[in-house]
Amino acid sequence: MEKNKYVCLIQPHTSFKLAKIQPALFDQFDSIGLLALASYLKSKGYIVEVLHLAKALRNGYTVEQVINKIKERKPVLFGIGNMWVHQSVGMLETAKLIRNIYGDIPIVIGGQHASFFAQDIVRGYFDIIDGVIVGEGEETLHELVRSVENTGKLDRDIAGYMTYDQDMNQVSFKPREVKLKLDDLPFMSHSVVWPKIKPAKGDIIPFAAALDTVRGGCPQQCAYCLEADDIGRLGRRKRDFHSPEYLVEQLKIYLKEGKTNILIQDSFYANGNKPIEKYVELVKKNNLKMDAMHFFIEPGYVNSDIFEVLESFPAKKVAVDYGIETGSEKVAKNMNRYHNMDKIYSDVEILGKTKTLSTAWWLISLPGETKEDVRLTEEAIKETTKMGVFTERVSQLLLFPQTDLYKNRHLYNINAYFHNYDDFKIFSTVERRENGIYSELVTHDMPYQTKEDTLRWLKELKKSTREATVKSPYYKQMTELGFELNDFDFF
């Protein structure tokens, strides 16, 4: 009898409550984590689909149609992604739905958010899920699928897989050291994603694709960040980068699939100018053209020569996200971030003169941040906007319990509200608001910045950002490049 080689991966919706409504955090992009898993399993001889439930439900599919799709073909295993904080309720709803359809098929969860809260998930939801893949998932998922193929059940001893024994009240987990070289991984394809959606006029989402450039965390040890050098490694002892040559081959596949809005949103910049320069050079050499290329840059890693290189990229629109976050050097130091504001202003002045859609983002409710520090951020927003680097968003910091800042919150008299997986589930149930103010998503307060202060100062910063933007000498140029002034982007 021929073995079943079908594996069903699922990108969940935010929640059934928001099935037809835009949540505070965006949920329509294809998860490159699931695409990477699908490509890896396909290279091992499996048939894989990624069911994008958020996309399906937002585009008119009913829950009944989703159920019929799940019933269409019985898989060896279901893998549900919980990459982002706002997918938590949707993940659990999906797991329950599958359990009601197939009581006997294993359900495993994976993704960054699931990895960080793996113990909470296996202890709290062992009745609907079998376990959690912790860290990078290619090898672990492959071994789990093989164990079901060969024995009919999941092997609880597979490295990187966490389970819970209710009778023993015991969590079982053996870490996996990930040694896979990124350039040895198969290329990703969006062809595995269901459903195929006909793009609405003006909608760029069906044309968007992200390049996976680095794994193993960010070299910066930002105290509040889940990508920080120690906790962001997710199984790797050291970071590994895709070569520019690999990225260009991946880009060719995306372009053939009609993906013409390309994003790099991870720390590809961490090796300095040279890999970025080589990537741009190879794209030109291969005569590749696209509608948009979006780069993410942090201060302190590249020199200002790179901005001219980015400007020369062969796309109709080149966007540069520049992560400044605060105008206060004191607060930047508290967060272990780059804090030379004179150098940042110097770089911004050069970046602002390029014909790129250059934006910065900013945070408040930061450690040690007083009203005076918020005023410095407001001044920095005005100054950078005047120089041609506009503000993409201003939002409050999210404090996660895995971070150094949470663990050392006593140093700044921080009072944290959110402590576990269930606390953060609220992100799955809050819809997007035009004013960008989400009082229920404030994760902490401080004696010198109460929750009320955070919300009031956030409103004031958004107002002054709007005023500075329309007054900027670069406003017309930026709107022609596609900049849209809004208040609602959370992050």
PDB file of C-alpha atoms in Angstrom, residues 221-437:
ATOM      1  CA  GLN A 221      21.594  42.937  22.366  1.00  0.00           C
ATOM      2  CA  CYS A 222      18.575  45.233  22.645  1.00  0.00           C
ATOM      3  CA  ALA A 223      17.131  44.656  26.105  1.00  0.00           C
ATOM      4  CA  TYR A 224      13.506  44.476  24.928  1.00  0.00           C
ATOM      5  CA  CYS A 225      13.909  42.461  21.726  1.00  0.00           C
ATOM      6  CA  LEU A 226      12.995  38.832  21.048  1.00  0.00           C
ATOM      7  CA  GLU A 227      15.574  38.791  18.239  1.00  0.00           C
ATOM      8  CA  ALA A 228      18.377  39.783  20.648  1.00  0.00           C
ATOM      9  CA  ASP A 229      21.655  37.903  20.419  1.00  0.00           C
ATOM     10  CA  ASP A 230      21.011  35.410  23.220  1.00  0.00           C
ATOM     11  CA  ILE A 231      17.280  34.565  23.009  1.00  0.00           C
ATOM     12  CA  GLY A 232      16.858  34.992  19.245  1.00  0.00           C
ATOM     13  CA  ARG A 233      19.136  32.166  18.142  1.00  0.00           C
ATOM     14  CA  LEU A 234      16.334  29.552  18.138  1.00  0.00           C
ATOM     15  CA  GLY A 235      18.700  26.577  18.093  1.00  0.00           C
ATOM     16  CA  ARG A 236      21.753  28.069  16.395  1.00  0.00           C
ATOM     17  CA  ARG A 237      25.051  28.697  18.147  1.00  0.00           C
ATOM     18  CA  LYS A 238      25.843  31.477  15.716  1.00  0.00           C
ATOM     19  CA  ARG A 239      24.099  33.432  12.998  1.00  0.00           C
ATOM     20  CA  ASP A 240      24.080  32.222   9.437  1.00  0.00           C
ATOM     21  CA  PHE A 241      23.427  34.397   6.395  1.00  0.00           C
ATOM     22  CA  HIS A 242      22.226  33.598   2.906  1.00  0.00           C
ATOM     23  CA  SER A 243      24.778  34.607   0.309  1.00  0.00           C
ATOM     24  CA  PRO A 244      23.829  37.387  -2.116  1.00  0.00           C
ATOM     25  CA  GLU A 245      24.029  34.776  -4.891  1.00  0.00           C
ATOM     26  CA  TYR A 246      21.408  32.600  -3.182  1.00  0.00           C
ATOM     27  CA  LEU A 247      19.135  35.582  -2.562  1.00  0.00           C
ATOM     28  CA  VAL A 248      19.199  36.534  -6.231  1.00  0.00           C
ATOM     29  CA  GLU A 249      18.217  33.003  -7.271  1.00  0.00           C
ATOM     30  CA  GLN A 250      15.361  33.113  -4.745  1.00  0.00           C
ATOM     31  CA  LEU A 251      14.360  36.502  -6.111  1.00  0.00           C
ATOM     32  CA  LYS A 252      14.143  35.065  -9.636  1.00  0.00           C
ATOM     33  CA  ILE A 253      11.632  32.473  -8.418  1.00  0.00           C
ATOM     34  CA  TYR A 254       9.542  35.129  -6.693  1.00  0.00           C
ATOM     35  CA  LEU A 255       9.482  37.284  -9.812  1.00  0.00           C
ATOM     36  CA  LYS A 256       8.366  34.323 -11.950  1.00  0.00           C
ATOM     37  CA  GLU A 257       5.498  33.849  -9.494  1.00  0.00           C
ATOM     38  CA  GLY A 258       4.436  37.471  -9.931  1.00  0.00           C
ATOM     39  CA  LYS A 259       5.882  38.693  -6.637  1.00  0.00           C
ATOM     40  CA  THR A 260       7.109  42.160  -7.534  1.00  0.00           C
ATOM     41  CA  ASN A 261       7.116  43.854  -4.111  1.00  0.00           C
ATOM     42  CA  ILE A 262      10.109  42.405  -2.268  1.00  0.00           C
ATOM     43  CA  LEU A 263      11.017  42.919   1.384  1.00  0.00           C
ATOM     44  CA  ILE A 264      14.093  42.305   3.511  1.00  0.00           C
ATOM     45  CA  GLN A 265      12.952  42.746   7.097  1.00  0.00           C
ATOM     46  CA  ASP A 266      15.675  40.993   9.077  1.00  0.00           C
ATOM     47  CA  SER A 267      19.267  41.869  10.005  1.00  0.00           C
ATOM     48  CA  PHE A 268      20.911  41.377   6.603  1.00  0.00           C
ATOM     49  CA  TYR A 269      22.636  44.702   7.352  1.00  0.00           C
ATOM     50  CA  ALA A 270      24.574  43.135  10.268  1.00  0.00           C
ATOM     51  CA  ASN A 271      27.581  42.230   8.090  1.00  0.00           C
ATOM     52  CA  GLY A 272      27.968  45.809   6.931  1.00  0.00           C
ATOM     53  CA  ASN A 273      27.860  47.279   3.446  1.00  0.00           C
ATOM     54  CA  LYS A 274      29.474  44.514   1.386  1.00  0.00           C
ATOM     55  CA  PRO A 275      26.729  41.830   1.251  1.00  0.00           C
ATOM     56  CA  ILE A 276      24.110  44.481   0.457  1.00  0.00           C
ATOM     57  CA  GLU A 277      26.322  45.987  -2.242  1.00  0.00           C
ATOM     58  CA  LYS A 278      26.885  42.528  -3.746  1.00  0.00           C
ATOM     59  CA  TYR A 279      23.157  41.757  -3.714  1.00  0.00           C
ATOM     60  CA  VAL A 280      22.350  45.018  -5.534  1.00  0.00           C
ATOM     61  CA  GLU A 281      25.167  44.397  -8.017  1.00  0.00           C
ATOM     62  CA  LEU A 282      23.917  40.882  -8.842  1.00  0.00           C
ATOM     63  CA  VAL A 283      20.316  42.038  -9.266  1.00  0.00           C
ATOM     64  CA  LYS A 284      21.531  44.602 -11.806  1.00  0.00           C
ATOM     65  CA  LYS A 285      23.798  42.076 -13.522  1.00  0.00           C
ATOM     66  CA  ASN A 286      20.860  39.677 -13.935  1.00  0.00           C
ATOM     67  CA  ASN A 287      18.711  42.521 -15.267  1.00  0.00           C
ATOM     68  CA  LEU A 288      15.963  41.853 -12.730  1.00  0.00           C
ATOM     69  CA  LYS A 289      13.212  44.451 -12.433  1.00  0.00           C
ATOM     70  CA  MET A 290      10.473  44.830  -9.850  1.00  0.00           C
ATOM     71  CA  ASP A 291       7.904  47.288  -8.600  1.00  0.00           C
ATOM     72  CA  ALA A 292       9.350  47.753  -5.128  1.00  0.00           C
ATOM     73  CA  MET A 293      12.298  46.733  -2.973  1.00  0.00           C
ATOM     74  CA  HIS A 294      12.081  47.319   0.768  1.00  0.00           C
ATOM     75  CA  PHE A 295      15.264  47.351   2.884  1.00  0.00           C
ATOM     76  CA  PHE A 296      15.502  47.343   6.673  1.00  0.00           C
ATOM     77  CA  ILE A 297      18.535  49.116   8.203  1.00  0.00           C
ATOM     78  CA  GLU A 298      19.629  49.691  11.809  1.00  0.00           C
ATOM     79  CA  PRO A 299      21.969  52.540  12.831  1.00  0.00           C
ATOM     80  CA  GLY A 300      25.543  51.549  13.579  1.00  0.00           C
ATOM     81  CA  TYR A 301      26.070  48.681  11.123  1.00  0.00           C
ATOM     82  CA  VAL A 302      26.444  50.286   7.707  1.00  0.00           C
ATOM     83  CA  ASN A 303      28.086  53.510   6.656  1.00  0.00           C
ATOM     84  CA  SER A 304      26.231  56.176   4.746  1.00  0.00           C
ATOM     85  CA  ASP A 305      27.715  55.102   1.383  1.00  0.00           C
ATOM     86  CA  ILE A 306      25.136  52.320   1.340  1.00  0.00           C
ATOM     87  CA  PHE A 307      22.254  54.751   0.851  1.00  0.00           C
ATOM     88  CA  GLU A 308      23.419  55.658  -2.643  1.00  0.00           C
ATOM     89  CA  VAL A 309      23.727  51.936  -3.429  1.00  0.00           C
ATOM     90  CA  LEU A 310      20.161  51.320  -2.263  1.00  0.00           C
ATOM     91  CA  GLU A 311      18.924  54.260  -4.315  1.00  0.00           C
ATOM     92  CA  SER A 312      20.407  52.629  -7.425  1.00  0.00           C
ATOM     93  CA  PHE A 313      18.459  49.386  -6.967  1.00  0.00           C
ATOM     94  CA  PRO A 314      16.463  48.576 -10.161  1.00  0.00           C
ATOM     95  CA  ALA A 315      12.938  48.936  -8.785  1.00  0.00           C
ATOM     96  CA  LYS A 316      10.241  51.494  -9.469  1.00  0.00           C
ATOM     97  CA  LYS A 317      10.250  52.231  -5.749  1.00  0.00           C
ATOM     98  CA  VAL A 318      13.028  51.658  -3.221  1.00  0.00           C
ATOM     99  CA  ALA A 319      11.962  51.888   0.418  1.00  0.00           C
ATOM    100  CA  VAL A 320      14.346  52.093   3.364  1.00  0.00           C
ATOM    101  CA  ASP A 321      13.176  51.438   6.929  1.00  0.00           C
ATOM    102  CA  TYR A 322      15.609  53.112   9.338  1.00  0.00           C
ATOM    103  CA  GLY A 323      15.195  52.001  12.950  1.00  0.00           C
ATOM    104  CA  ILE A 324      15.970  54.921  15.257  1.00  0.00           C
ATOM    105  CA  GLU A 325      13.259  54.310  17.898  1.00  0.00           C
ATOM    106  CA  THR A 326      14.144  57.088  20.363  1.00  0.00           C
ATOM    107  CA  GLY A 327      15.568  60.596  20.296  1.00  0.00           C
ATOM    108  CA  SER A 328      17.047  60.185  23.783  1.00  0.00           C
ATOM    109  CA  GLU A 329      20.614  58.918  23.996  1.00  0.00           C
ATOM    110  CA  LYS A 330      20.022  58.040  27.651  1.00  0.00           C
ATOM    111  CA  VAL A 331      17.077  55.800  26.800  1.00  0.00           C
ATOM    112  CA  ALA A 332      18.935  54.234  23.846  1.00  0.00           C
ATOM    113  CA  LYS A 333      21.747  53.288  26.229  1.00  0.00           C
ATOM    114  CA  ASN A 334      19.224  51.771  28.640  1.00  0.00           C
ATOM    115  CA  MET A 335      18.038  49.550  25.780  1.00  0.00           C
ATOM    116  CA  ASN A 336      21.586  48.642  24.607  1.00  0.00           C
ATOM    117  CA  ARG A 337      20.906  50.360  21.299  1.00  0.00           C
ATOM    118  CA  TYR A 338      23.119  52.518  19.136  1.00  0.00           C
ATOM    119  CA  HIS A 339      22.949  55.937  20.779  1.00  0.00           C
ATOM    120  CA  ASN A 340      25.078  58.457  18.867  1.00  0.00           C
ATOM    121  CA  MET A 341      22.345  60.861  17.767  1.00  0.00           C
ATOM    122  CA  ASP A 342      24.800  63.166  15.953  1.00  0.00           C
ATOM    123  CA  LYS A 343      25.874  60.260  13.734  1.00  0.00           C
ATOM    124  CA  ILE A 344      22.244  59.220  13.216  1.00  0.00           C
ATOM    125  CA  TYR A 345      21.324  62.758  12.125  1.00  0.00           C
ATOM    126  CA  SER A 346      24.322  62.803   9.774  1.00  0.00           C
ATOM    127  CA  ASP A 347      23.192  59.532   8.159  1.00  0.00           C
ATOM    128  CA  VAL A 348      19.570  60.675   7.981  1.00  0.00           C
ATOM    129  CA  GLU A 349      20.585  63.849   6.170  1.00  0.00           C
ATOM    130  CA  ILE A 350      22.311  61.761   3.483  1.00  0.00           C
ATOM    131  CA  LEU A 351      19.489  59.199   3.288  1.00  0.00           C
ATOM    132  CA  GLY A 352      16.863  61.935   3.024  1.00  0.00           C
ATOM    133  CA  LYS A 353      18.500  63.347  -0.098  1.00  0.00           C
ATOM    134  CA  THR A 354      18.188  60.060  -1.986  1.00  0.00           C
ATOM    135  CA  LYS A 355      15.167  59.330  -4.139  1.00  0.00           C
ATOM    136  CA  THR A 356      14.048  56.524  -1.859  1.00  0.00           C
ATOM    137  CA  LEU A 357      10.925  56.158   0.235  1.00  0.00           C
ATOM    138  CA  SER A 358      12.815  56.475   3.510  1.00  0.00           C
ATOM    139  CA  THR A 359      11.036  56.181   6.826  1.00  0.00           C
ATOM    140  CA  ALA A 360      11.865  55.729  10.499  1.00  0.00           C
ATOM    141  CA  TRP A 361       9.898  54.200  13.342  1.00  0.00           C
ATOM    142  CA  TRP A 362       9.729  55.262  16.952  1.00  0.00           C
ATOM    143  CA  LEU A 363       8.746  53.808  20.317  1.00  0.00           C
ATOM    144  CA  ILE A 364       7.646  55.092  23.696  1.00  0.00           C
ATOM    145  CA  SER A 365       7.114  53.451  27.131  1.00  0.00           C
ATOM    146  CA  LEU A 366      10.834  52.678  27.111  1.00  0.00           C
ATOM    147  CA  PRO A 367      13.018  51.924  30.165  1.00  0.00           C
ATOM    148  CA  GLY A 368      13.854  55.084  32.094  1.00  0.00           C
ATOM    149  CA  GLU A 369      11.910  57.236  29.607  1.00  0.00           C
ATOM    150  CA  THR A 370      10.546  60.407  31.201  1.00  0.00           C
ATOM    151  CA  LYS A 371       8.487  63.199  29.691  1.00  0.00           C
ATOM    152  CA  GLU A 372      11.735  64.970  28.761  1.00  0.00           C
ATOM    153  CA  ASP A 373      12.924  61.903  26.846  1.00  0.00           C
ATOM    154  CA  VAL A 374       9.633  61.778  24.945  1.00  0.00           C
ATOM    155  CA  ARG A 375      10.156  65.446  24.101  1.00  0.00           C
ATOM    156  CA  LEU A 376      13.588  64.536  22.673  1.00  0.00           C
ATOM    157  CA  THR A 377      11.922  61.869  20.528  1.00  0.00           C
ATOM    158  CA  GLU A 378       9.392  64.436  19.313  1.00  0.00           C
ATOM    159  CA  GLU A 379      12.233  66.781  18.353  1.00  0.00           C
ATOM    160  CA  ALA A 380      14.018  63.930  16.577  1.00  0.00           C
ATOM    161  CA  ILE A 381      10.862  63.120  14.601  1.00  0.00           C
ATOM    162  CA  LYS A 382      10.554  66.748  13.516  1.00  0.00           C
ATOM    163  CA  GLU A 383      14.235  66.981  12.598  1.00  0.00           C
ATOM    164  CA  THR A 384      14.408  63.737  10.605  1.00  0.00           C
ATOM    165  CA  THR A 385      11.148  64.573   8.804  1.00  0.00           C
ATOM    166  CA  LYS A 386      12.576  67.937   7.829  1.00  0.00           C
ATOM    167  CA  MET A 387      15.580  66.052   6.390  1.00  0.00           C
ATOM    168  CA  GLY A 388      13.385  63.799   4.230  1.00  0.00           C
ATOM    169  CA  VAL A 389      13.163  60.653   6.373  1.00  0.00           C
ATOM    170  CA  PHE A 390       9.496  60.458   7.339  1.00  0.00           C
ATOM    171  CA  THR A 391       7.911  58.623  10.248  1.00  0.00           C
ATOM    172  CA  GLU A 392       6.302  55.319   9.355  1.00  0.00           C
ATOM    173  CA  ARG A 393       4.867  54.710  12.808  1.00  0.00           C
ATOM    174  CA  VAL A 394       5.015  55.642  16.479  1.00  0.00           C
ATOM    175  CA  SER A 395       3.916  52.916  18.884  1.00  0.00           C
ATOM    176  CA  GLN A 396       4.319  51.663  22.411  1.00  0.00           C
ATOM    177  CA  LEU A 397       6.945  49.092  23.318  1.00  0.00           C
ATOM    178  CA  LEU A 398       5.678  45.556  23.857  1.00  0.00           C
ATOM    179  CA  LEU A 399       7.320  43.925  26.875  1.00  0.00           C
ATOM    180  CA  PHE A 400       7.709  40.147  26.552  1.00  0.00           C
ATOM    181  CA  PRO A 401       8.659  37.941  29.531  1.00  0.00           C
ATOM    182  CA  GLN A 402      11.564  36.270  27.695  1.00  0.00           C
ATOM    183  CA  THR A 403      13.512  39.527  27.302  1.00  0.00           C
ATOM    184  CA  ASP A 404      16.331  40.919  29.415  1.00  0.00           C
ATOM    185  CA  LEU A 405      14.252  44.029  30.046  1.00  0.00           C
ATOM    186  CA  TYR A 406      11.424  42.001  31.593  1.00  0.00           C
ATOM    187  CA  LYS A 407      13.845  39.970  33.708  1.00  0.00           C
ATOM    188  CA  ASN A 408      15.569  43.140  34.928  1.00  0.00           C
ATOM    189  CA  ARG A 409      12.471  45.310  35.059  1.00  0.00           C
ATOM    190  CA  HIS A 410      13.146  46.151  38.718  1.00  0.00           C
ATOM    191  CA  LEU A 411      16.093  48.284  37.557  1.00  0.00           C
ATOM    192  CA  TYR A 412      13.621  50.713  35.957  1.00  0.00           C
ATOM    193  CA  ASN A 413      10.658  50.167  38.306  1.00  0.00           C
ATOM    194  CA  ILE A 414       8.669  48.620  35.465  1.00  0.00           C
ATOM    195  CA  ASN A 415       5.312  47.098  36.336  1.00  0.00           C
ATOM    196  CA  ALA A 416       4.494  44.390  33.760  1.00  0.00           C
ATOM    197  CA  TYR A 417       0.876  43.450  33.010  1.00  0.00           C
ATOM    198  CA  PHE A 418       1.482  40.519  30.642  1.00  0.00           C
ATOM    199  CA  HIS A 419       3.352  37.410  31.829  1.00  0.00           C
ATOM    200  CA  ASN A 420       2.271  34.337  29.852  1.00  0.00           C
ATOM    201  CA  TYR A 421       0.796  33.020  26.606  1.00  0.00           C
ATOM    202  CA  ASP A 422      -2.808  33.552  27.666  1.00  0.00           C
ATOM    203  CA  ASP A 423      -2.140  37.176  28.652  1.00  0.00           C
ATOM    204  CA  PHE A 424      -0.958  37.948  25.118  1.00  0.00           C
ATOM    205  CA  LYS A 425      -3.992  36.321  23.452  1.00  0.00           C
ATOM    206  CA  ILE A 426      -5.743  39.700  23.592  1.00  0.00           C
ATOM    207  CA  PHE A 427      -3.676  40.718  20.545  1.00  0.00           C
ATOM    208  CA  SER A 428      -5.838  38.293  18.530  1.00  0.00           C
ATOM    209  CA  THR A 429      -9.072  40.090  19.359  1.00  0.00           C
ATOM    210  CA  VAL A 430      -8.329  43.812  18.929  1.00  0.00           C
ATOM    211  CA  GLU A 431      -9.232  45.374  15.593  1.00  0.00           C
ATOM    212  CA  ARG A 432      -7.333  48.095  13.804  1.00  0.00           C
ATOM    213  CA  ARG A 433      -8.198  51.666  14.762  1.00  0.00           C
ATOM    214  CA  GLU A 434      -7.614  54.713  12.658  1.00  0.00           C
ATOM    215  CA  ASN A 435      -6.123  56.672  15.550  1.00  0.00           C
ATOM    216  CA  GLY A 436      -3.571  53.939  16.286  1.00  0.00           C
ATOM    217  CA  ILE A 437      -4.292  53.985  20.030  1.00  0.00           C
TER     218      ILE A 437
END
